[in-house]
Amino acid sequence: MSNHSVTIDTASCIGCGLCAGTCAAHNIEVKNGKAKTILEDCVLCGQCTAVCPREAVTISGYDAKPIAKKGTVRLDPDEVLDVIRFRRTVRQFQKKEIPQSVLEQILEAGSLTHTAKNMQDVSFVVLDKEKDTVEQMAVRIFKRLKPIADLFSPMARLNKIHKHFFFFQAPVVIVILAKEKTNGILAAQNMEFVAEAHGLGVLFSGFFTSSANLSRKIQKALQVPKGKKVAATLVLGYPGVKFLRSAQREKPDVKYM
Ligand SMILES: Cc1cc2nc3c(=O)[nH]c(=O)nc-3n(C[C@H](O)[C@H](O)[C@H](O)COP(=O)(O)O)c2cc1C
């Protein structure tokens, strides 16, 4: 991100100090009625550009300008809660392709998701042609581990490691890579929301994520860069199952102090 820097146009700046007030790094000061950055070093979170009433603050080096917010984006809390309540993991998929435009929107949701220190360390591997090959690599690992799991878990004994154990013949799998796992997981959750809004069903394949992080061979096949790991694996497709009601859950376990 070194090709970006915060620029303040002194002609348009009215010295209101809103940019300085939002800067979490305290890296902007207002002097003689004009805002200016203190250090070059910056996490480039962009809050200063987002808050400026005069578009005086910009960050150089991006292809696109910030998008002006029209009106207020309002979500109905009950509807949001229902999206969460009625979301179910999908493991049965229709043999129907996902349009590229939908896929791109899901990926955009992932890359727009906030990251710690604005690291923007999250990247995506969309498995299409290579899906079966990497799935079979994971199948081989799990087949080797299964006898050990069977010793301790009756549930493991009940389950076979079949050849679609990880991806359930879904049309698309997105492997999310990140330096900080939390960043990748947050991206995954937002991607799931957008996928659901498009009528897709989603499975978080934790088993594939574990296999990939165990296996150099899978990491090589996925071209995982040095310093990154697999944070989450999203298995996506149009659902081949319809859920009719919510699933029961424990009440919130909360302590007020
Ligand atoms: C991080 C994570 C990893 C998961 N990994 C798998 C997996 O590898 N295979 C699988 O069949 N389900 C997996 N699941 C699905 C959970 O089993 C499922 O969310 C849970 O049983 C609750 O069901 P629901 O999602 O329908 O509410 C995973 C879920 C999460 C959140």
Short mmCIF file of C-alpha atoms and ligand atoms in Angstrom, two decimals:
data_model
loop_
_atom_site.label_atom_id
_atom_site.label_comp_id
_atom_site.label_asym_id
_atom_site.label_seq_id
_atom_site.Cartn_x
_atom_site.Cartn_y
_atom_site.Cartn_z
CA MET A 1 0.00 0.00 0.00
CA SER A 2 3.04 2.28 -0.13
CA ASN A 3 1.83 3.83 -3.41
CA HIS A 4 -0.94 5.63 -1.53
CA SER A 5 -0.72 8.81 0.49
CA VAL A 6 -3.15 11.23 2.16
CA THR A 7 -3.32 14.56 0.35
CA ILE A 8 -5.11 17.62 1.69
CA ASP A 9 -6.03 20.33 -0.77
CA THR A 10 -5.47 23.53 1.19
CA ALA A 11 -7.59 25.59 -1.23
CA SER A 12 -10.71 23.53 -0.48
CA CYS A 13 -9.96 22.85 3.22
CA ILE A 14 -12.09 25.00 5.55
CA GLY A 15 -10.21 23.96 8.69
CA CYS A 16 -13.28 22.39 10.28
CA GLY A 17 -11.14 19.71 11.91
CA LEU A 18 -13.52 16.84 11.17
CA CYS A 19 -10.69 14.87 9.55
CA ALA A 20 -8.45 15.39 12.58
CA GLY A 21 -11.29 14.33 14.86
CA THR A 22 -11.81 11.00 13.06
CA CYS A 23 -8.12 10.17 12.61
CA ALA A 24 -7.53 7.24 14.99
CA ALA A 25 -3.77 7.71 14.67
CA HIS A 26 -3.97 11.43 15.62
CA ASN A 27 -2.01 12.07 12.44
CA ILE A 28 -3.83 15.22 11.29
CA GLU A 29 -3.63 18.64 12.86
CA VAL A 30 -5.28 21.94 11.98
CA LYS A 31 -2.84 24.82 11.83
CA ASN A 32 -3.64 28.35 10.68
CA GLY A 33 -7.13 27.22 9.64
CA LYS A 34 -5.92 24.35 7.43
CA ALA A 35 -5.65 20.63 8.06
CA LYS A 36 -2.34 18.89 7.45
CA THR A 37 -0.94 15.43 8.04
CA ILE A 38 1.83 15.08 10.60
CA LEU A 39 3.59 11.89 9.46
CA GLU A 40 3.74 10.26 6.00
CA ASP A 41 3.23 6.92 7.73
CA CYS A 42 -0.48 6.13 7.87
CA VAL A 43 -2.78 3.07 7.94
CA LEU A 44 -4.77 4.73 5.12
CA CYS A 45 -8.13 3.84 6.67
CA GLY A 46 -9.69 6.68 4.66
CA GLN A 47 -11.96 8.03 7.40
CA CYS A 48 -10.56 11.52 6.77
CA THR A 49 -11.65 11.33 3.12
CA ALA A 50 -15.04 9.91 4.07
CA VAL A 51 -15.83 12.67 6.59
CA CYS A 52 -14.58 15.79 4.78
CA PRO A 53 -17.51 18.03 3.73
CA ARG A 54 -15.42 19.64 0.96
CA GLU A 55 -13.73 16.59 -0.63
CA ALA A 56 -10.46 18.29 0.33
CA VAL A 57 -8.89 15.06 1.64
CA THR A 58 -8.02 12.34 -0.85
CA ILE A 59 -5.83 9.29 -0.91
CA SER A 60 -3.71 9.05 -4.02
CA GLY A 61 -3.02 5.92 -6.02
CA TYR A 62 -6.47 4.33 -6.26
CA ASP A 63 -8.26 3.73 -9.58
CA ALA A 64 -11.60 4.94 -8.29
CA LYS A 65 -12.69 7.93 -6.23
CA PRO A 66 -14.72 7.46 -3.03
CA ILE A 67 -18.43 6.93 -3.72
CA ALA A 68 -20.71 9.68 -2.35
CA LYS A 69 -23.32 8.31 0.03
CA LYS A 70 -26.87 9.04 -1.15
CA GLY A 71 -29.30 9.38 1.74
CA THR A 72 -28.90 6.96 4.61
CA VAL A 73 -28.40 3.23 4.21
CA ARG A 74 -30.89 1.84 6.69
CA LEU A 75 -31.35 -1.79 7.61
CA ASP A 76 -34.42 -3.04 9.39
CA PRO A 77 -33.10 -4.67 12.59
CA ASP A 78 -35.83 -7.34 12.63
CA GLU A 79 -35.10 -8.26 9.02
CA VAL A 80 -31.36 -8.44 9.70
CA LEU A 81 -32.02 -10.68 12.69
CA ASP A 82 -34.26 -12.90 10.54
CA VAL A 83 -31.49 -13.25 7.96
CA ILE A 84 -29.27 -14.52 10.78
CA ARG A 85 -32.05 -16.64 12.33
CA PHE A 86 -33.08 -18.43 9.14
CA ARG A 87 -29.61 -18.85 7.63
CA ARG A 88 -28.75 -22.54 7.54
CA THR A 89 -25.64 -24.34 6.39
CA VAL A 90 -26.33 -25.85 2.98
CA ARG A 91 -24.77 -29.17 1.97
CA GLN A 92 -27.03 -30.03 -0.98
CA PHE A 93 -26.65 -27.94 -4.12
CA GLN A 94 -28.44 -27.64 -7.45
CA LYS A 95 -26.43 -28.26 -10.60
CA LYS A 96 -26.68 -24.60 -11.54
CA GLU A 97 -23.84 -22.21 -12.23
CA ILE A 98 -23.40 -18.98 -10.28
CA PRO A 99 -23.33 -15.94 -12.61
CA GLN A 100 -19.97 -14.16 -12.71
CA SER A 101 -21.61 -10.84 -11.72
CA VAL A 102 -22.93 -12.47 -8.51
CA LEU A 103 -19.54 -13.97 -7.76
CA GLU A 104 -17.90 -10.59 -8.25
CA GLN A 105 -20.31 -8.94 -5.83
CA ILE A 106 -19.56 -11.60 -3.21
CA LEU A 107 -15.83 -11.01 -3.68
CA GLU A 108 -16.35 -7.25 -3.45
CA ALA A 109 -18.12 -7.76 -0.10
CA GLY A 110 -15.05 -9.64 1.07
CA SER A 111 -12.57 -7.02 -0.03
CA LEU A 112 -14.65 -4.13 1.36
CA THR A 113 -14.66 -5.73 4.80
CA HIS A 114 -12.64 -3.93 7.46
CA THR A 115 -9.29 -5.35 8.56
CA ALA A 116 -7.19 -4.76 11.66
CA LYS A 117 -4.86 -1.79 11.14
CA ASN A 118 -6.43 -1.55 7.66
CA MET A 119 -4.01 -4.30 6.63
CA GLN A 120 -6.12 -5.31 3.61
CA ASP A 121 -4.37 -8.64 3.81
CA VAL A 122 -7.30 -10.76 2.63
CA SER A 123 -7.20 -12.46 -0.77
CA PHE A 124 -9.34 -15.05 -2.48
CA VAL A 125 -8.83 -18.22 -4.46
CA VAL A 126 -11.90 -19.12 -6.49
CA LEU A 127 -11.89 -22.84 -7.15
CA ASP A 128 -13.53 -23.88 -10.35
CA LYS A 129 -11.42 -26.15 -12.59
CA GLU A 130 -9.08 -27.10 -9.74
CA LYS A 131 -11.90 -27.73 -7.26
CA ASP A 132 -11.94 -31.52 -7.56
CA THR A 133 -8.16 -31.84 -7.53
CA VAL A 134 -7.71 -29.96 -4.26
CA GLU A 135 -10.74 -31.63 -2.72
CA GLN A 136 -9.19 -35.03 -3.39
CA MET A 137 -5.95 -33.88 -1.74
CA ALA A 138 -7.96 -33.05 1.39
CA VAL A 139 -9.86 -36.36 1.15
CA ARG A 140 -6.55 -38.26 1.23
CA ILE A 141 -5.46 -36.36 4.36
CA PHE A 142 -8.73 -36.98 6.16
CA LYS A 143 -8.74 -40.66 5.21
CA ARG A 144 -5.34 -40.96 6.90
CA LEU A 145 -6.56 -39.13 10.03
CA LYS A 146 -9.93 -40.90 10.25
CA PRO A 147 -8.81 -44.08 12.08
CA ILE A 148 -7.50 -41.87 14.91
CA ALA A 149 -10.71 -39.80 15.05
CA ASP A 150 -12.75 -43.05 15.01
CA LEU A 151 -10.99 -44.23 18.17
CA PHE A 152 -12.32 -41.27 20.14
CA SER A 153 -15.59 -40.27 18.48
CA PRO A 154 -18.69 -42.37 17.71
CA MET A 155 -19.84 -39.48 15.50
CA ALA A 156 -16.66 -39.75 13.42
CA ARG A 157 -17.26 -43.51 13.05
CA LEU A 158 -20.72 -42.75 11.62
CA ASN A 159 -19.32 -40.50 8.91
CA LYS A 160 -17.54 -41.69 5.78
CA ILE A 161 -14.89 -39.54 4.09
CA HIS A 162 -16.53 -39.71 0.67
CA LYS A 163 -15.06 -37.98 -2.37
CA HIS A 164 -17.28 -34.89 -1.95
CA PHE A 165 -16.85 -34.72 1.82
CA PHE A 166 -15.53 -31.13 1.68
CA PHE A 167 -17.37 -29.37 -1.15
CA PHE A 168 -20.57 -31.39 -1.63
CA GLN A 169 -20.50 -30.95 -5.42
CA ALA A 170 -21.15 -27.20 -5.11
CA PRO A 171 -20.37 -25.20 -8.27
CA VAL A 172 -17.97 -22.75 -6.59
CA VAL A 173 -15.61 -22.75 -3.64
CA ILE A 174 -13.86 -19.61 -2.40
CA VAL A 175 -10.79 -20.12 -0.26
CA ILE A 176 -10.08 -17.01 1.80
CA LEU A 177 -6.45 -16.28 2.60
CA ALA A 178 -5.19 -13.79 5.15
CA LYS A 179 -2.25 -12.90 7.31
CA GLU A 180 -4.59 -12.36 10.27
CA LYS A 181 -7.18 -15.10 10.42
CA THR A 182 -9.78 -12.81 12.02
CA ASN A 183 -9.65 -10.49 8.99
CA GLY A 184 -10.39 -13.39 6.66
CA ILE A 185 -13.21 -14.71 8.82
CA LEU A 186 -14.92 -11.30 8.95
CA ALA A 187 -14.69 -11.08 5.16
CA ALA A 188 -16.19 -14.57 4.91
CA GLN A 189 -19.19 -13.58 7.01
CA ASN A 190 -19.95 -10.52 4.89
CA MET A 191 -19.54 -12.61 1.75
CA GLU A 192 -22.03 -15.09 3.13
CA PHE A 193 -24.57 -12.29 3.66
CA VAL A 194 -24.27 -11.12 0.06
CA ALA A 195 -24.41 -14.72 -1.21
CA GLU A 196 -27.60 -15.29 0.81
CA ALA A 197 -29.09 -12.10 -0.59
CA HIS A 198 -28.58 -13.62 -4.05
CA GLY A 199 -30.46 -16.77 -3.01
CA LEU A 200 -27.32 -18.87 -2.65
CA GLY A 201 -26.65 -21.44 0.03
CA VAL A 202 -23.32 -21.46 1.85
CA LEU A 203 -21.22 -23.93 3.81
CA PHE A 204 -18.17 -22.89 5.82
CA SER A 205 -15.88 -25.86 5.20
CA GLY A 206 -13.82 -25.85 8.37
CA PHE A 207 -12.57 -29.33 7.52
CA PHE A 208 -11.11 -28.11 4.23
CA THR A 209 -9.59 -25.07 5.97
CA SER A 210 -7.86 -27.37 8.47
CA SER A 211 -6.64 -29.73 5.74
CA ALA A 212 -5.22 -26.83 3.74
CA ASN A 213 -3.40 -25.41 6.73
CA LEU A 214 -1.96 -28.87 7.48
CA SER A 215 -0.84 -29.65 3.95
CA ARG A 216 2.02 -28.00 2.06
CA LYS A 217 0.74 -29.73 -1.07
CA ILE A 218 -2.66 -28.05 -0.84
CA GLN A 219 -1.03 -24.70 -0.01
CA LYS A 220 1.13 -25.08 -3.12
CA ALA A 221 -1.87 -25.97 -5.27
CA LEU A 222 -3.71 -22.91 -3.95
CA GLN A 223 -0.58 -20.75 -4.34
CA VAL A 224 -0.86 -19.48 -0.77
CA PRO A 225 1.68 -16.64 -0.45
CA LYS A 226 4.29 -16.74 2.33
CA GLY A 227 2.91 -15.28 5.56
CA LYS A 228 -0.71 -16.05 4.72
CA LYS A 229 -2.89 -18.93 5.81
CA VAL A 230 -6.31 -20.18 4.91
CA ALA A 231 -8.76 -18.28 7.13
CA ALA A 232 -12.00 -19.77 5.82
CA THR A 233 -13.43 -21.76 2.96
CA LEU A 234 -16.83 -20.87 1.54
CA VAL A 235 -18.70 -23.50 -0.44
CA LEU A 236 -21.38 -21.85 -2.57
CA GLY A 237 -24.28 -22.85 -4.77
CA TYR A 238 -28.02 -22.63 -5.24
CA PRO A 239 -29.53 -24.70 -2.44
CA GLY A 240 -30.96 -28.12 -3.15
CA VAL A 241 -32.75 -28.07 0.18
CA LYS A 242 -35.44 -25.82 1.63
CA PHE A 243 -35.57 -25.14 5.35
CA LEU A 244 -39.03 -24.42 6.73
CA ARG A 245 -38.26 -23.13 10.20
CA SER A 246 -35.50 -21.84 12.43
CA ALA A 247 -33.24 -24.21 14.36
CA GLN A 248 -33.38 -24.12 18.16
CA ARG A 249 -30.48 -22.49 19.91
CA GLU A 250 -29.47 -21.74 23.49
CA LYS A 251 -30.46 -18.37 24.91
CA PRO A 252 -27.71 -15.68 24.77
CA ASP A 253 -25.10 -16.44 27.43
CA VAL A 254 -24.51 -12.92 28.72
CA LYS A 255 -23.22 -11.34 31.88
CA TYR A 256 -23.90 -7.64 32.55
CA MET A 257 -21.34 -6.16 34.88
C1 LIG B 1 -16.20 -22.12 11.11
C2 LIG B 1 -17.16 -23.19 10.69
C3 LIG B 1 -16.67 -24.35 10.09
C4 LIG B 1 -17.55 -25.35 9.67
N1 LIG B 1 -17.07 -26.45 9.03
C5 LIG B 1 -17.91 -27.39 8.53
C6 LIG B 1 -17.42 -28.49 7.76
O1 LIG B 1 -16.23 -28.64 7.52
N2 LIG B 1 -18.31 -29.41 7.31
C7 LIG B 1 -19.65 -29.30 7.55
O2 LIG B 1 -20.41 -30.14 7.08
N3 LIG B 1 -20.15 -28.23 8.27
C8 LIG B 1 -19.32 -27.28 8.75
N4 LIG B 1 -19.81 -26.19 9.45
C9 LIG B 1 -21.24 -26.06 9.65
C10 LIG B 1 -21.67 -26.27 11.11
O3 LIG B 1 -21.65 -27.62 11.40
C11 LIG B 1 -23.04 -25.65 11.27
O4 LIG B 1 -22.91 -24.25 11.16
C12 LIG B 1 -23.70 -25.94 12.61
O5 LIG B 1 -23.94 -27.33 12.74
C13 LIG B 1 -25.02 -25.21 12.76
O6 LIG B 1 -25.89 -25.43 11.68
P1 LIG B 1 -26.45 -24.22 10.82
O7 LIG B 1 -25.28 -23.59 10.14
O8 LIG B 1 -27.41 -24.81 9.84
O9 LIG B 1 -27.09 -23.26 11.78
C14 LIG B 1 -18.95 -25.20 9.87
C15 LIG B 1 -19.42 -24.02 10.48
C16 LIG B 1 -18.56 -23.04 10.87
C17 LIG B 1 -19.10 -21.79 11.51
#
